[in-house]
């Protein structure tokens, strides 16, 4: 087996010396600068690297986290002996490098250190790289709930009909919508995502259908709406339950005729787009309550897919965490090598009210702020044996309990109407939805 090593050195002499040591077991790939190093890593990544630090090593040292993100997990430093007296350089060497060597190097010691570094890099690769071929439709997970979703997607991507996605905030509904686009006959067309809860009510019709110049104050030029922009592709309408009844009527008319009229315009424009809609609230209950048109619901609900929450797919938590770590290598602290087993077990036990989005955000934060070499449960903000409910004995837990009671009471007073509740609480609908997700408030809790 030939072991590849990336050598970053602006001079040639040391590279020539290493080539003489390589034999049949090692292959040293010499680059002279950071740009060449990143290009080489993109083509055929090495897992171990050597950096020769010369007169001004600051640029190389500052770039090491980026190069580590390209696959390298273990670095060795080579430097002049006098550089060890630099009070700023010594801490960097301790923080960034598996080992260091001074010129002229002891060849035997250097090759032994390279062997140790390579072995450690291979262990790191087995532990923390995303498993090859272990994704389906661009999604991670092998739990029964995800396998059912993959089976449904395999059928959905072959037909060209509207799709309605249900699932909690952060569960991955947009990822499913993107999969429907990517693996369908519309893959060459655009994918346009629109969060109906995030667009101000007075602008949402223009955002959806577009407008003509002069249609209203501030309309200084024609604007192509999201329906028109997604022609030949897919339009993903997230939180569609937040559309007003008037806009629901307009959307229903589009789905029936596949034509639009821009705001302020008179011309009917044919649009060929596939609509994938999503909501984290129960739209059938919204129909019963009169907040959502029944005919639009049935028009969208040709195919219904449920995206499972993370607590129903705990078998996937470890793989999701390792994949999140792998995908965010470029931002991690140089000293972080991966998760402790305690952290992985804690994540598997956690109730994840914010679902996959919460897991990814916690992993990213831990990768940046972790002080040790391994991420611990505390770095993720969860304990080794977390309770499925907030810890009310802490100040944070007491505050969360109070926030939850206030939000639930407000929703009950307003018959589960999120828009009215948001106005009463003095926040936007989007903020209230995020607060509900953080507090683990489900739609069926709003009444009673």
PDB file of N, CA and C in Angstrom, residues 123 144 146 200 216 229 231 241 266 320 329 381 383 391 412 433:
ATOM      1  N   UNK A 123      -7.699   5.842  11.467  1.00  0.00           N
ATOM      2  CA  UNK A 123      -8.694   5.628  12.523  1.00  0.00           C
ATOM      3  C   UNK A 123      -9.735   6.748  12.481  1.00  0.00           C
ATOM      4  N   UNK A 144     -36.350   2.506   9.940  1.00  0.00           N
ATOM      5  CA  UNK A 144     -37.575   2.092   9.242  1.00  0.00           C
ATOM      6  C   UNK A 144     -38.389   3.270   8.712  1.00  0.00           C
ATOM      7  N   UNK A 146     -37.324   6.198   7.694  1.00  0.00           N
ATOM      8  CA  UNK A 146     -36.695   6.768   6.502  1.00  0.00           C
ATOM      9  C   UNK A 146     -36.782   5.811   5.316  1.00  0.00           C
ATOM     10  N   UNK A 200     -43.701  39.295   4.151  1.00  0.00           N
ATOM     11  CA  UNK A 200     -44.764  40.175   4.653  1.00  0.00           C
ATOM     12  C   UNK A 200     -46.045  40.004   3.845  1.00  0.00           C
ATOM     13  N   UNK A 216     -47.833  49.247  -8.154  1.00  0.00           N
ATOM     14  CA  UNK A 216     -48.082  49.844  -6.843  1.00  0.00           C
ATOM     15  C   UNK A 216     -46.903  50.739  -6.522  1.00  0.00           C
ATOM     16  N   UNK A 229     -40.695  32.123 -12.163  1.00  0.00           N
ATOM     17  CA  UNK A 229     -39.256  31.846 -12.117  1.00  0.00           C
ATOM     18  C   UNK A 229     -38.959  30.350 -12.053  1.00  0.00           C
ATOM     19  N   UNK A 231     -40.600  28.010 -13.668  1.00  0.00           N
ATOM     20  CA  UNK A 231     -41.137  27.306 -14.843  1.00  0.00           C
ATOM     21  C   UNK A 231     -40.122  26.282 -15.367  1.00  0.00           C
ATOM     22  N   UNK A 241     -49.682  26.872   4.895  1.00  0.00           N
ATOM     23  CA  UNK A 241     -50.840  27.164   5.737  1.00  0.00           C
ATOM     24  C   UNK A 241     -50.927  28.614   6.155  1.00  0.00           C
ATOM     25  N   UNK A 266     -52.500  42.389 -17.263  1.00  0.00           N
ATOM     26  CA  UNK A 266     -53.720  41.828 -17.847  1.00  0.00           C
ATOM     27  C   UNK A 266     -53.441  40.577 -18.667  1.00  0.00           C
ATOM     28  N   UNK A 320     -26.209  10.782  11.344  1.00  0.00           N
ATOM     29  CA  UNK A 320     -26.449  12.200  11.039  1.00  0.00           C
ATOM     30  C   UNK A 320     -25.387  13.088  11.676  1.00  0.00           C
ATOM     31  N   UNK A 329     -16.094  20.273   8.258  1.00  0.00           N
ATOM     32  CA  UNK A 329     -14.697  20.217   8.674  1.00  0.00           C
ATOM     33  C   UNK A 329     -13.989  21.567   8.538  1.00  0.00           C
ATOM     34  N   UNK A 381     -24.436  20.966  24.529  1.00  0.00           N
ATOM     35  CA  UNK A 381     -25.528  21.540  25.313  1.00  0.00           C
ATOM     36  C   UNK A 381     -26.531  20.513  25.784  1.00  0.00           C
ATOM     37  N   UNK A 383     -26.916  16.723  28.246  1.00  0.00           N
ATOM     38  CA  UNK A 383     -26.272  15.888  29.240  1.00  0.00           C
ATOM     39  C   UNK A 383     -26.130  14.467  28.753  1.00  0.00           C
ATOM     40  N   UNK A 391     -35.262  20.756  31.975  1.00  0.00           N
ATOM     41  CA  UNK A 391     -34.885  20.699  33.377  1.00  0.00           C
ATOM     42  C   UNK A 391     -35.399  21.954  34.056  1.00  0.00           C
ATOM     43  N   UNK A 412     -54.426  29.106  22.544  1.00  0.00           N
ATOM     44  CA  UNK A 412     -55.768  28.643  22.908  1.00  0.00           C
ATOM     45  C   UNK A 412     -56.774  29.796  22.869  1.00  0.00           C
ATOM     46  N   UNK A 433     -43.351  30.666  15.064  1.00  0.00           N
ATOM     47  CA  UNK A 433     -43.146  29.278  14.630  1.00  0.00           C
ATOM     48  C   UNK A 433     -41.828  28.730  15.178  1.00  0.00           C
TER      49      UNK A 433
END
